[in-house]
Every structure is written in C-alpha cells, then in structure tokens.
Coordinates of N, CA and C in Angstrom, one line a residue:
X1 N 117.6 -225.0 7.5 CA 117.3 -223.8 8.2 C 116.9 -224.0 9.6
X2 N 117.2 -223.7 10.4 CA 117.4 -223.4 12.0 C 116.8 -222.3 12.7
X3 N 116.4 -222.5 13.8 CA 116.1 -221.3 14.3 C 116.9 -220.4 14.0
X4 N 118.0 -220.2 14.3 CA 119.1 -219.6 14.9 C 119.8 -218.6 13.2
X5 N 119.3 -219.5 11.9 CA 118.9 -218.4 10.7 C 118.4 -217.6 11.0
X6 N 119.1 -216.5 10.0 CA 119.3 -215.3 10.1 C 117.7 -214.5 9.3
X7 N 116.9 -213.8 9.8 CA 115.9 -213.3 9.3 C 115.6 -212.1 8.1
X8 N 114.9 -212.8 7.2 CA 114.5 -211.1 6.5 C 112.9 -210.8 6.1
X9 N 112.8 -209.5 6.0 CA 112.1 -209.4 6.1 C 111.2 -209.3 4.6
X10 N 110.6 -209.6 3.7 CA 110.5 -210.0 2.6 C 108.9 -209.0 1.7
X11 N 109.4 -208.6 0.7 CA 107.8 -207.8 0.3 C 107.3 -208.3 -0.5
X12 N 106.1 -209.1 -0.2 CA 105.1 -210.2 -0.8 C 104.0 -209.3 -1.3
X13 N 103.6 -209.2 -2.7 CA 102.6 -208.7 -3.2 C 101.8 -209.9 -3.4
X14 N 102.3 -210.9 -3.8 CA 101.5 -211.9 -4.7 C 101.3 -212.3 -6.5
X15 N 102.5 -211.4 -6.5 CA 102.7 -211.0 -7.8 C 104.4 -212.2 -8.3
X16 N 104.0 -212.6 -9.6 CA 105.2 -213.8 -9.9 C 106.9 -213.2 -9.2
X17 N 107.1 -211.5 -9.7 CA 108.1 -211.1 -9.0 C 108.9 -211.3 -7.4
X18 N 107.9 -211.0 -6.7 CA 107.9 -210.9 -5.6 C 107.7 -212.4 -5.0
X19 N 107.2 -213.4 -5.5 CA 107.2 -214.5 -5.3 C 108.7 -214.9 -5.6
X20 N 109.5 -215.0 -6.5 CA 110.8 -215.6 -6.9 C 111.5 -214.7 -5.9
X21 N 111.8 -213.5 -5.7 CA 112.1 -213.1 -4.5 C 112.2 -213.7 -3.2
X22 N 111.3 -213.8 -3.0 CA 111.2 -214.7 -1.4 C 111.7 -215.5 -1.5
X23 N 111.7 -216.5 -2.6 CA 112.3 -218.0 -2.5 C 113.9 -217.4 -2.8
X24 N 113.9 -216.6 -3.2 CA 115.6 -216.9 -3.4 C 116.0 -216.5 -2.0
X25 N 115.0 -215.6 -1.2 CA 115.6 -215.0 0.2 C 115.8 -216.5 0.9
X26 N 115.0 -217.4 1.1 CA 114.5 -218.8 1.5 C 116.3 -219.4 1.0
X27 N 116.2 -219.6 -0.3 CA 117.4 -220.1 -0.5 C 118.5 -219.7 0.1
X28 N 119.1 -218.6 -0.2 CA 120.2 -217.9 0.6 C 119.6 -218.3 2.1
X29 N 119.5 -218.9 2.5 CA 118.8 -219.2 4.1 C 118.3 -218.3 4.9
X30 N 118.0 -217.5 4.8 CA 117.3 -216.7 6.1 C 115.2 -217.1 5.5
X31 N 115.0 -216.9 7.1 CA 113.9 -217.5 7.7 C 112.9 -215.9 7.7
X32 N 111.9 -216.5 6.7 CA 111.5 -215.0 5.5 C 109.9 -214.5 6.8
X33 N 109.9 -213.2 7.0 CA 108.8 -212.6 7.6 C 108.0 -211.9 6.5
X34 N 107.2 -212.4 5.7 CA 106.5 -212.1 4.8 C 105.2 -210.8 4.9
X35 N 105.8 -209.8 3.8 CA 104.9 -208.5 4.3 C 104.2 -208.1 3.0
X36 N 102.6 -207.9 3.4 CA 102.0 -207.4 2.3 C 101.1 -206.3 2.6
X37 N 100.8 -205.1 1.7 CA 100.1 -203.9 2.2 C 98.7 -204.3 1.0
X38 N 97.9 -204.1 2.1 CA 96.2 -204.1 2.1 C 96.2 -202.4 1.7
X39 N 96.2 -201.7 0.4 CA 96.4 -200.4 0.5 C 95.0 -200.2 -0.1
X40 N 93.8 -201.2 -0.7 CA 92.6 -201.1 -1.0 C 92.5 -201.0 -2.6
X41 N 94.0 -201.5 -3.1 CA 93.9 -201.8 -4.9 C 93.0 -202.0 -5.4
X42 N 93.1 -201.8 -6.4 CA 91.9 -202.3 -7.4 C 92.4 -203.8 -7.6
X43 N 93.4 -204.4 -8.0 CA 93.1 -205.9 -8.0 C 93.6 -206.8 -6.5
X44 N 92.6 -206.8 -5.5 CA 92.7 -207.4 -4.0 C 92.8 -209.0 -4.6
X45 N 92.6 -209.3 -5.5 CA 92.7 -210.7 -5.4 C 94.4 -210.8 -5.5
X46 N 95.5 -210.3 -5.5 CA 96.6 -210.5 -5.5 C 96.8 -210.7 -4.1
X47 N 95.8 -209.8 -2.6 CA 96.2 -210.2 -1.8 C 96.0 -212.0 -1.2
X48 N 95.1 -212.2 -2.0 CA 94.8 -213.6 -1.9 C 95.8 -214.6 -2.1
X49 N 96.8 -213.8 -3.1 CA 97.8 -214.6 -3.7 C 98.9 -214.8 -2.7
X50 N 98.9 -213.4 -2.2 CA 100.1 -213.2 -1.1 C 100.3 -214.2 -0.3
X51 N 99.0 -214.5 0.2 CA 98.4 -215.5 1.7 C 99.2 -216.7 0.9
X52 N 98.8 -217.5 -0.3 CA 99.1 -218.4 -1.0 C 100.6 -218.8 -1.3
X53 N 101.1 -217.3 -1.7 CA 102.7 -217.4 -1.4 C 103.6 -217.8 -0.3
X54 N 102.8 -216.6 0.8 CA 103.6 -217.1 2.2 C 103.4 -218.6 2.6
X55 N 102.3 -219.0 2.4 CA 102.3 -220.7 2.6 C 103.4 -221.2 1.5
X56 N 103.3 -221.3 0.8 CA 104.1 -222.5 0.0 C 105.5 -222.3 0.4
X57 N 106.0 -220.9 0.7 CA 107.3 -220.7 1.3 C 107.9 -220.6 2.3
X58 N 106.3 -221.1 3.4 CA 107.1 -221.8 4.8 C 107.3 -220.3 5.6
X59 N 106.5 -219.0 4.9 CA 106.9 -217.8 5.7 C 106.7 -218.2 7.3
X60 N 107.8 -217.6 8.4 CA 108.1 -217.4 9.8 C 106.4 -216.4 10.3
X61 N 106.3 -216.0 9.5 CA 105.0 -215.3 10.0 C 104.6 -214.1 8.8
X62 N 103.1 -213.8 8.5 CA 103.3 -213.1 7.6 C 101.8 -211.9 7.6
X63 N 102.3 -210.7 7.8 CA 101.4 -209.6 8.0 C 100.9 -209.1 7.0
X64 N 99.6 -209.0 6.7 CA 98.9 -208.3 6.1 C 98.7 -207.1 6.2
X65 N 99.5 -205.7 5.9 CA 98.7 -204.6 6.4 C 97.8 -203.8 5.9
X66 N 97.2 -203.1 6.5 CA 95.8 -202.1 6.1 C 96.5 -201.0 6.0
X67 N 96.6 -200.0 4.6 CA 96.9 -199.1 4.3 C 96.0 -197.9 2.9
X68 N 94.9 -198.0 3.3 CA 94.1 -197.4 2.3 C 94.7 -195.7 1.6
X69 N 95.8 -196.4 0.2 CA 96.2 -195.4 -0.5 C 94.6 -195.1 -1.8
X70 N 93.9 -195.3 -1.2 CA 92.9 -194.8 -2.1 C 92.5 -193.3 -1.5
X71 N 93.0 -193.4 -0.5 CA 92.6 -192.0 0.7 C 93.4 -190.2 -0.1
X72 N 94.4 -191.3 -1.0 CA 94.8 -190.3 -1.9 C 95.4 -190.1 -3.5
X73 N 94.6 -191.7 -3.8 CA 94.1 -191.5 -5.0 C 95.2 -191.5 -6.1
X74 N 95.1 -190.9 -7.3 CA 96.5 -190.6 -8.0 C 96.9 -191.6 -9.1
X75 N 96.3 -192.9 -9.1 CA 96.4 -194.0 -10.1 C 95.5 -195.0 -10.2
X76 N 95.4 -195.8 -11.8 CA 94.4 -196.5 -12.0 C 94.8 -197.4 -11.0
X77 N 95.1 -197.9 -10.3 CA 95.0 -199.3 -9.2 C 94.7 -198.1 -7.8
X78 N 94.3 -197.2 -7.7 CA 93.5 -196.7 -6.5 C 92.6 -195.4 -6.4
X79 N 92.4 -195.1 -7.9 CA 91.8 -194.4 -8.2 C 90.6 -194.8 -9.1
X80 N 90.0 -194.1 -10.1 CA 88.8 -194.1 -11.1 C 89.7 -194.1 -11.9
X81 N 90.3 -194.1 -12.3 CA 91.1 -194.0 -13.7 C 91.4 -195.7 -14.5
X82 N 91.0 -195.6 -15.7 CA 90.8 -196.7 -16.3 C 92.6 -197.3 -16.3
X83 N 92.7 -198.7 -16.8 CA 93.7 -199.2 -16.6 C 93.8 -199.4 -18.2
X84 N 94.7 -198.8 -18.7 CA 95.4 -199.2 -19.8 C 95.5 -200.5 -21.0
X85 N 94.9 -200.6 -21.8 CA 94.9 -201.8 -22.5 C 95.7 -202.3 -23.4
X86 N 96.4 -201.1 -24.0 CA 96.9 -200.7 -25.3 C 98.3 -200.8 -25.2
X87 N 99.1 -201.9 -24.2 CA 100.3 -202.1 -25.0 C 100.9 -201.0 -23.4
X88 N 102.1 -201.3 -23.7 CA 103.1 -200.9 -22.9 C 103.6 -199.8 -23.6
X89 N 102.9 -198.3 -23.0 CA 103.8 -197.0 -23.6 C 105.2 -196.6 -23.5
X90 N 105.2 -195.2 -23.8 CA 106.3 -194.5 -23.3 C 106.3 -193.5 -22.1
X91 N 106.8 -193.2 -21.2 CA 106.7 -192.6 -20.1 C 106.1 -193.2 -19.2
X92 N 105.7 -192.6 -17.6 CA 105.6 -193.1 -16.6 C 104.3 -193.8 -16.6
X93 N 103.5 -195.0 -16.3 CA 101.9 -195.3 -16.8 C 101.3 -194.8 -15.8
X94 N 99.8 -194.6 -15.8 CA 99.0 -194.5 -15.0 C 98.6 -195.3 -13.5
X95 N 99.4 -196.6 -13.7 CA 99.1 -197.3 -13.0 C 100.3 -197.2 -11.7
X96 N 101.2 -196.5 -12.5 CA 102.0 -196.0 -11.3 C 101.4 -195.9 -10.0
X97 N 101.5 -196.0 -9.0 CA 101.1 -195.5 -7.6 C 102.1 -194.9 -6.3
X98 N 101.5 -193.1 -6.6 CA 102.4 -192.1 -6.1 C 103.7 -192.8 -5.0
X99 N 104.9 -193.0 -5.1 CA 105.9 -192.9 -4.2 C 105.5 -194.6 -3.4
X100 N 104.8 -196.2 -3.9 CA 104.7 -196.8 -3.7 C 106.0 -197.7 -2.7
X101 N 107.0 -197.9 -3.8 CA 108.0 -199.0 -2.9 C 108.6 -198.3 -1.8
X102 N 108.4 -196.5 -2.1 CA 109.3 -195.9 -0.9 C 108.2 -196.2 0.3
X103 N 106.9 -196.0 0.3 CA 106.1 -196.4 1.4 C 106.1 -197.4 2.0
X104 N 105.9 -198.7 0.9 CA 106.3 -200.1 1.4 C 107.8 -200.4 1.9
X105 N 108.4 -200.1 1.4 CA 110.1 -200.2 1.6 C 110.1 -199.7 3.8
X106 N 109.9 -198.3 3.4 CA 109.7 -197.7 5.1 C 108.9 -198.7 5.5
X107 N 107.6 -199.4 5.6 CA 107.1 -200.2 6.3 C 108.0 -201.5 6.1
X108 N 108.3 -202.1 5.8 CA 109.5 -203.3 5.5 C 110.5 -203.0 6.6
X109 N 111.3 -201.5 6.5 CA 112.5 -201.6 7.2 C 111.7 -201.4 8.5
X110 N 110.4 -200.3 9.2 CA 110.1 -200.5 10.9 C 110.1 -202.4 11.2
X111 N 109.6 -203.0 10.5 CA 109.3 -204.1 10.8 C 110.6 -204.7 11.3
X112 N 111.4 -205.0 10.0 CA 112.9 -205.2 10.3 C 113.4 -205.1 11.2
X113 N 113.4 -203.3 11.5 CA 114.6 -202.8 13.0 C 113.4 -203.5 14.5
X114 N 112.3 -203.7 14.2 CA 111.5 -203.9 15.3 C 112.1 -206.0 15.5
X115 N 112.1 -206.6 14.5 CA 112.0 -208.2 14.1 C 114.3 -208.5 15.0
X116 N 114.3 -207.3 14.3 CA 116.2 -208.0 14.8 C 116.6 -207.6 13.3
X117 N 116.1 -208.1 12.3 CA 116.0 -208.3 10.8 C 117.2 -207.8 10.5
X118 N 118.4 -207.3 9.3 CA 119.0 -206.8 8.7 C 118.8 -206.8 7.3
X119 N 118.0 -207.4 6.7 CA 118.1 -208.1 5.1 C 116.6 -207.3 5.2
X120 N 116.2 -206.9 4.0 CA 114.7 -206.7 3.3 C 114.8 -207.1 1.6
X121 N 114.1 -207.8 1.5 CA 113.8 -208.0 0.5 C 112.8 -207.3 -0.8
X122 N 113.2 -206.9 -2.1 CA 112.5 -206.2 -2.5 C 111.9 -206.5 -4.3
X123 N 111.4 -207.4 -4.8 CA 111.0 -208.2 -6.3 C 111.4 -206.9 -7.3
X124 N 111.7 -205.8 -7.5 CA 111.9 -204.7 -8.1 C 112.4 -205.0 -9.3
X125 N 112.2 -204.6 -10.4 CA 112.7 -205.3 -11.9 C 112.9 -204.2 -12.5
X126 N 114.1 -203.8 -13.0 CA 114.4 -203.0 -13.8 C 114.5 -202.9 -15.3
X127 N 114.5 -204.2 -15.7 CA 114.4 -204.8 -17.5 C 113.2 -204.1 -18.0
X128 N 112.8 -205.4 -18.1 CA 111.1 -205.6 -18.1 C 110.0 -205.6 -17.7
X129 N 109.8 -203.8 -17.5 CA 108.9 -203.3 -16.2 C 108.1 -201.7 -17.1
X130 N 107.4 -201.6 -16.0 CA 106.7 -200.9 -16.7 C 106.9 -199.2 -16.6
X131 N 108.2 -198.6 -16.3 CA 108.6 -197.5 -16.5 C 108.7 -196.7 -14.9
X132 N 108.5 -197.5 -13.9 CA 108.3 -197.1 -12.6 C 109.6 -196.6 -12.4
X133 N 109.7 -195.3 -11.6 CA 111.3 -194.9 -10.9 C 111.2 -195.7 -9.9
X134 N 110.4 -196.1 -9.2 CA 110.9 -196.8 -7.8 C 111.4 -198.0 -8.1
X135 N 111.5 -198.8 -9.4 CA 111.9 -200.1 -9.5 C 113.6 -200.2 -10.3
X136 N 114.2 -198.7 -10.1 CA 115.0 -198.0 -10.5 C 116.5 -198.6 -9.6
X137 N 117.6 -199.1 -10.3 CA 119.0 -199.6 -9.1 C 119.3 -198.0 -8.1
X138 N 119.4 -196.6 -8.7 CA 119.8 -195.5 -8.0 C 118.5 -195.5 -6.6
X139 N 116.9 -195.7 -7.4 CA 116.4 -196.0 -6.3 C 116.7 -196.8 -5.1
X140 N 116.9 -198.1 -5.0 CA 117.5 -199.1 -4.3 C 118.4 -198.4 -3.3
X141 N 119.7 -198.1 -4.3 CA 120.7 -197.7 -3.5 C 120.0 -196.4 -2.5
X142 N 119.7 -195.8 -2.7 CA 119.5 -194.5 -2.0 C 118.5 -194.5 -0.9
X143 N 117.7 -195.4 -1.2 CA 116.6 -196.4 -0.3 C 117.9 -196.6 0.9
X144 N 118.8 -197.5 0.5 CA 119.7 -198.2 1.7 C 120.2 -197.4 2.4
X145 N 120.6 -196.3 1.5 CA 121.4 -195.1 2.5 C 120.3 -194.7 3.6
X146 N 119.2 -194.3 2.9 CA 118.4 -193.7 3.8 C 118.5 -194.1 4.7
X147 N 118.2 -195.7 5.0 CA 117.6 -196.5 6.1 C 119.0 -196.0 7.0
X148 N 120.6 -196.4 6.6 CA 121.5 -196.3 7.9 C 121.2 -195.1 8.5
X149 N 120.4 -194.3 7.5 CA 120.8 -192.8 8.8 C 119.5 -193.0 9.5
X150 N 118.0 -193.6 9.2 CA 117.2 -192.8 9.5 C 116.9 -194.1 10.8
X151 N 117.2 -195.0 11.3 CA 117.2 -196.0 12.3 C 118.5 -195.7 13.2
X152 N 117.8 -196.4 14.7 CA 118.4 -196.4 15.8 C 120.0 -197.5 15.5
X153 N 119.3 -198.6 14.7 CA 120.2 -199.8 14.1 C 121.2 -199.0 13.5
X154 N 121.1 -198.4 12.1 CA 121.7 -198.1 11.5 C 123.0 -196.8 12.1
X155 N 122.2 -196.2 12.9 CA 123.5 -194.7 13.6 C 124.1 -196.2 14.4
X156 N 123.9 -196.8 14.9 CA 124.3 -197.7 15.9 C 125.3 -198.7 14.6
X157 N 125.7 -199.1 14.2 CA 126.6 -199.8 12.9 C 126.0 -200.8 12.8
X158 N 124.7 -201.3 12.6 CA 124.0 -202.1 12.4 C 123.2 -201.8 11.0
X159 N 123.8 -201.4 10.1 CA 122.8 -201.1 8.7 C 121.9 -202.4 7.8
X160 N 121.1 -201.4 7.5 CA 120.2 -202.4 6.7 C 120.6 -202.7 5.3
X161 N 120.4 -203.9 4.6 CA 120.7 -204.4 3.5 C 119.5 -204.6 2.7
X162 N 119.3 -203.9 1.4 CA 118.1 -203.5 0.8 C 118.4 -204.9 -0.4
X163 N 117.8 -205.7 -0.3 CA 118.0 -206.8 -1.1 C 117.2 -206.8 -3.0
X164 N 117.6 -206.4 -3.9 CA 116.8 -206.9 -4.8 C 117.4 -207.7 -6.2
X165 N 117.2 -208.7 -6.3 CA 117.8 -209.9 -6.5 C 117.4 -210.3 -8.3
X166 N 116.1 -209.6 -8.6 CA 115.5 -209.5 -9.7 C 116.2 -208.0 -10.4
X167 N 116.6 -207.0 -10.0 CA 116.9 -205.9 -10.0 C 117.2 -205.8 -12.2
X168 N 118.1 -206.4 -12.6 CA 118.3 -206.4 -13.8 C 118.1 -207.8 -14.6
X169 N 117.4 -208.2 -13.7 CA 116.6 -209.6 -14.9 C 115.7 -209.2 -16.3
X170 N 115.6 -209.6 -16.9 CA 114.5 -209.9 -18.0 C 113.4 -210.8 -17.3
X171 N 112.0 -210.4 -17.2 CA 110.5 -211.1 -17.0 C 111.2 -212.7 -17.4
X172 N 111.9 -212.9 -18.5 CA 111.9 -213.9 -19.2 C 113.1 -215.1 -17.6
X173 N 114.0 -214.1 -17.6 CA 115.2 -214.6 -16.6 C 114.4 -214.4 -15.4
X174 N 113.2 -214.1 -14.9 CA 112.5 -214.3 -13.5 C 111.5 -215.8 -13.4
X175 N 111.1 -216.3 -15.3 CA 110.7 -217.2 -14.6 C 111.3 -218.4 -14.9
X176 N 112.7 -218.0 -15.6 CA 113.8 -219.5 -15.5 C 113.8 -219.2 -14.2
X177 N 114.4 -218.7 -13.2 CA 115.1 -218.6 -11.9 C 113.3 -219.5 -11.0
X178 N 112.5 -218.7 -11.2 CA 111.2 -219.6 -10.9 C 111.2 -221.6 -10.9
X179 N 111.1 -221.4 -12.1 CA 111.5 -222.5 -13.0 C 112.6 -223.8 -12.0
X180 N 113.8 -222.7 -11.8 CA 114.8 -223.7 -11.6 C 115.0 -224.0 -9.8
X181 N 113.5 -222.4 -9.1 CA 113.5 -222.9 -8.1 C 112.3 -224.1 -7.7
X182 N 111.6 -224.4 -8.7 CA 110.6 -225.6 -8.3 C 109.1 -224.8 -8.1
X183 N 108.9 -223.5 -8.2 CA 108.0 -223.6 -7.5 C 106.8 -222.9 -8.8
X184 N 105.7 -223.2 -8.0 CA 104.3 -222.9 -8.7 C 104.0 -222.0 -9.3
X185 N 104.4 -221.4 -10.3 CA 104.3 -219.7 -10.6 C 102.5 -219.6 -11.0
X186 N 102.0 -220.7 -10.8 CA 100.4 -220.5 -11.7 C 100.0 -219.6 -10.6
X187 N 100.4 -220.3 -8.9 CA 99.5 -219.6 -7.6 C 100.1 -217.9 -7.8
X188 N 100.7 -217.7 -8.0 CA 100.8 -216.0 -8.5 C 100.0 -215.2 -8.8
X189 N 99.9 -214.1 -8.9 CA 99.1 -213.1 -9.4 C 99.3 -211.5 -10.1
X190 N 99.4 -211.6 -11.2 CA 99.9 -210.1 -11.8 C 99.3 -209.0 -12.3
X191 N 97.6 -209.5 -12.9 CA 97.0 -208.8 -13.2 C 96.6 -207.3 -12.8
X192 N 96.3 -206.5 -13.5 CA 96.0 -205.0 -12.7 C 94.4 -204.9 -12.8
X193 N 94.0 -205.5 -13.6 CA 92.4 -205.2 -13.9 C 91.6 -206.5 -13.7
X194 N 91.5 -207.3 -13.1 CA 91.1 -208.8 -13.1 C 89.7 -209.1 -13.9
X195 N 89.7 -209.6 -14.6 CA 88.5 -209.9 -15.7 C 87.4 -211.1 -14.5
X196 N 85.9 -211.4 -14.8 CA 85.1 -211.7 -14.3 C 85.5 -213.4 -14.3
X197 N 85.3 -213.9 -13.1 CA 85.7 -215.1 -12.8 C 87.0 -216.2 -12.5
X198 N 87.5 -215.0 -11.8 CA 88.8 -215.0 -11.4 C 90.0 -215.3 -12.6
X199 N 89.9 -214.7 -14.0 CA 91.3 -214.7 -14.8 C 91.7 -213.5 -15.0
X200 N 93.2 -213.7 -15.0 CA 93.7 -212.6 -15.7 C 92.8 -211.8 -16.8
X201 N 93.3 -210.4 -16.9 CA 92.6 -209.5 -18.1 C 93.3 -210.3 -19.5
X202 N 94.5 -210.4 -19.8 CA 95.2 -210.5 -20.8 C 95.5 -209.7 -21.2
X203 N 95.3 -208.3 -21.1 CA 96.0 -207.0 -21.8 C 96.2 -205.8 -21.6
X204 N 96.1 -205.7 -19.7 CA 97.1 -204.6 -19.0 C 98.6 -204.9 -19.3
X205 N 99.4 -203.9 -18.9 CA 101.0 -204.2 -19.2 C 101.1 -205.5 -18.5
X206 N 100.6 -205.5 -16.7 CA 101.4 -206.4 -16.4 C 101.4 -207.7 -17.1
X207 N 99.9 -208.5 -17.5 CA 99.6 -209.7 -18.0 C 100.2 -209.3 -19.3
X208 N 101.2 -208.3 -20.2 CA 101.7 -208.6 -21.2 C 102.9 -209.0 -21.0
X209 N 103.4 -208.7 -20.0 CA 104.8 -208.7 -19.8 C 105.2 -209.9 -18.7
X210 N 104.3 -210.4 -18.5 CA 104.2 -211.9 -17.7 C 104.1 -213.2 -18.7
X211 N 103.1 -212.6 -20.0 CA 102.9 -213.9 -20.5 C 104.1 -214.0 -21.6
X212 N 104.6 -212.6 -21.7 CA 106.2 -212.8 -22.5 C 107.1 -213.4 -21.8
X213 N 107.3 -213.0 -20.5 CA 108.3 -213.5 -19.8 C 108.2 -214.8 -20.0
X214 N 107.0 -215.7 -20.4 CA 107.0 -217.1 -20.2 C 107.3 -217.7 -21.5
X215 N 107.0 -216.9 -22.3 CA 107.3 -217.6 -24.0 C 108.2 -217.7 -23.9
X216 N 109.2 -216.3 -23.5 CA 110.9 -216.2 -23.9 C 111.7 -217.0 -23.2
X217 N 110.5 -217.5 -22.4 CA 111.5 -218.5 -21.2 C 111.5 -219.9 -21.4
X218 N 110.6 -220.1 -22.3 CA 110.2 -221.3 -22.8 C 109.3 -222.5 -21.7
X219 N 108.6 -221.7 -20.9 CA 108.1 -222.3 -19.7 C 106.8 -222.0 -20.1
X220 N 105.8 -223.4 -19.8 CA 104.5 -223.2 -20.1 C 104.1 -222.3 -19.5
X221 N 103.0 -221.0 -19.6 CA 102.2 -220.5 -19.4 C 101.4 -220.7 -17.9
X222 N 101.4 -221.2 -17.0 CA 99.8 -221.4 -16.2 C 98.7 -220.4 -16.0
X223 N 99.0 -219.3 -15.9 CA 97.8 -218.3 -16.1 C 96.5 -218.4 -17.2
X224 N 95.4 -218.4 -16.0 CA 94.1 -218.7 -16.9 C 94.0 -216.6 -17.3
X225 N 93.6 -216.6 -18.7 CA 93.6 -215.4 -19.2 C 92.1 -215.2 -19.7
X226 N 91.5 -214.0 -19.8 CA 90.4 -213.9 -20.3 C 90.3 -213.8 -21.8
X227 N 91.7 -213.2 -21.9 CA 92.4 -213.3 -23.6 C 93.7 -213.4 -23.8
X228 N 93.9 -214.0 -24.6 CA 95.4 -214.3 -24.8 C 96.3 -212.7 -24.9
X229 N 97.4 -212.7 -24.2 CA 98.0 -211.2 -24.4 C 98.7 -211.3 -25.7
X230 N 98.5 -209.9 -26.2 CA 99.2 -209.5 -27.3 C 100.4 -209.4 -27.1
X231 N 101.5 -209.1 -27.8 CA 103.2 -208.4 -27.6 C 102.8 -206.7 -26.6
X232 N 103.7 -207.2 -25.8 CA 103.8 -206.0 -25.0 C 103.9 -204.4 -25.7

C-alpha cells in the first residue's frame, strides 16, 4: 500500500463487525480513514475499542466524533430504557437507535466527498442481527443512490460506493473471515450493557450472537463474559 492507494472512508464502532470490515477495506488496498461517533451510548467503552481497532489497522487517520443522540433519546443505548436480557425477540428491539446508520452513513459520506474518498465502508449484517432496518441490503442500496444525487461528487459523475462486505454473512462466517484475516477479535467490543469490571454482560442480544458466532465458527471465544451467554 502506497500513498498513491486509493482511500476509504471506514465506520469503526469497535464492535467485532466493523472491525472485519476495515480489514477487508485494508485488504482490498485502500488506505482506511477510520470513523467513529461519540453519540454518548450507554456502552462508551466500545469507543475505547474503536481507538484499539484503528491502531492495529494502521488507520491513515481516525476521528472520533461528538454527537450526543441522547439529546433525543428513543432507545436503551441512549436512553433509560433497560437493555434486554431475554434472548433475541421478534420485531424491531429496543436497542434499536432511531435512524442510526442513515446518520452515520451521511457523516461517513461529508467526510468522504471532503477526504477525495469514493469507497465508505459499512460492518452492516443482515444474517445474524438483531432485526435492525438499517442493516437491511434495500437499505444499502438506497443509501448509495442517495449519496449520487445528494453530493457535488456525485451530480458531477463521481459517485459514491457504499461498501458492505459482511452484508449477508452469518456472525459465524464474520469470524472465520476474522479468523482468516489474522487479526485479534478479543480487542473488540460488542456488548450493549457492559457488566462491572470491564466484561461483557453475557446476555444482551449482542453478546448472544457474538459468542454464537464463535462456537459455530469453531474459533475460541476471547471475550471475558460476566456470564456465559445462553443460545440467542
């Protein structure tokens, strides 16, 4: 990789998804500008993870931004509302957060049209997820259209490419691809409710559907858990 590699712009939560993400952006060679939103979640220790990610991946530079969605509330990760224990339901969860990837997604592409960028990168899972429309393929696509119309780049024949690479994996097929890219899935972070002394809860959806993804993968575990997760 060379200066002269091609840039993208990459959405770093700090979460195992979004980590395999970037490295496959890294792989495909472009030279990753690593972005994460400070929106005042209930579990900030992911942004800690973020920092941790962008290091190990060599990010070209990597912004933290301040975006306090608690200003409007709406779900357990930014509101009072308890986080879920009980297993992965039916319908949309609570932990949803109102119109999330389209917010981050628009902050991804200003960056982009500002950076040169054409590629954005997006960890989005449509398998083995927790019922989100935003992590939806029609979402995706319609995300991209947006962008050609709504940028200077884009009226100009310069469109943006909405990258998501995880889009129909299985949790299980995110952490072979992990797995086979070398890298540390322990320094990750998935948790929604973080239990006392820095471990995982063990039994919000996400830590159910992380520590499946690892059985089914046959890849040891590294996550310290406060309890072992049940079946999702």
């Amino acid at each position: 990789m060379t200066s002269q590699s091609p840039l993208a712009v990459v959405l770093v939560s700090g979460g195992l998804d979004s980590m395999v993400s970037a490295a496959l952006a890294r792989e495909a060679g472009f030279r990753v500008l690593a972005l994460s939103v400070d929106y005042n979640q209930r579990h900030q220790v992911e942004l800690a993870a973020a920092r941790r990610v962008a290091r190990l991946l060599g990010a070209e530079r990597h912004v933290v931004l301040p975006l306090d969605l608690r200003a409007f509330g709406g779900s357990a990760l930014t509101d009072d509302i308890a986080v879920p224990k009980d297993g992965v339901g039916e319908g949309i969860p609570v932990t949803y957060v109102p119109a999330r990837n389209t917010i981050f997604l628009s902050l991804a592409l200003g960056w982009a049209e500002a950076s040169g960028a054409r590629d954005i990168y997006v960890g989005v899972n449509a398998l083995d997820y927790s019922g989100y429309p935003d992590c939806r393929p029609e979402f995706i696509a319609g995300f991209e259209a947006l962008a050609e119309l709504a940028t200077k780049a884009g009226v100009e024949g310069a469109p943006f490419r909405i990258r998501a690479p995880l889009q129909m994996m299985t949790k299980a097929d995110v952490v072979r691809e992990g797995a086979r890219l070398g890298l540390d899935m322990g320094v990750s972070w998935s948790c929604y409710d973080p239990a006392p002394g820095g471990l995982h809860c063990g039994l919000c959806d996400s830590c159910r559907l992380r520590h499946k993804g690892f059985e089914e993968a046959g890849v040891p575990d590294p996550t310290a858990y406060a309890v072992t997760p049940p079946a999702p």
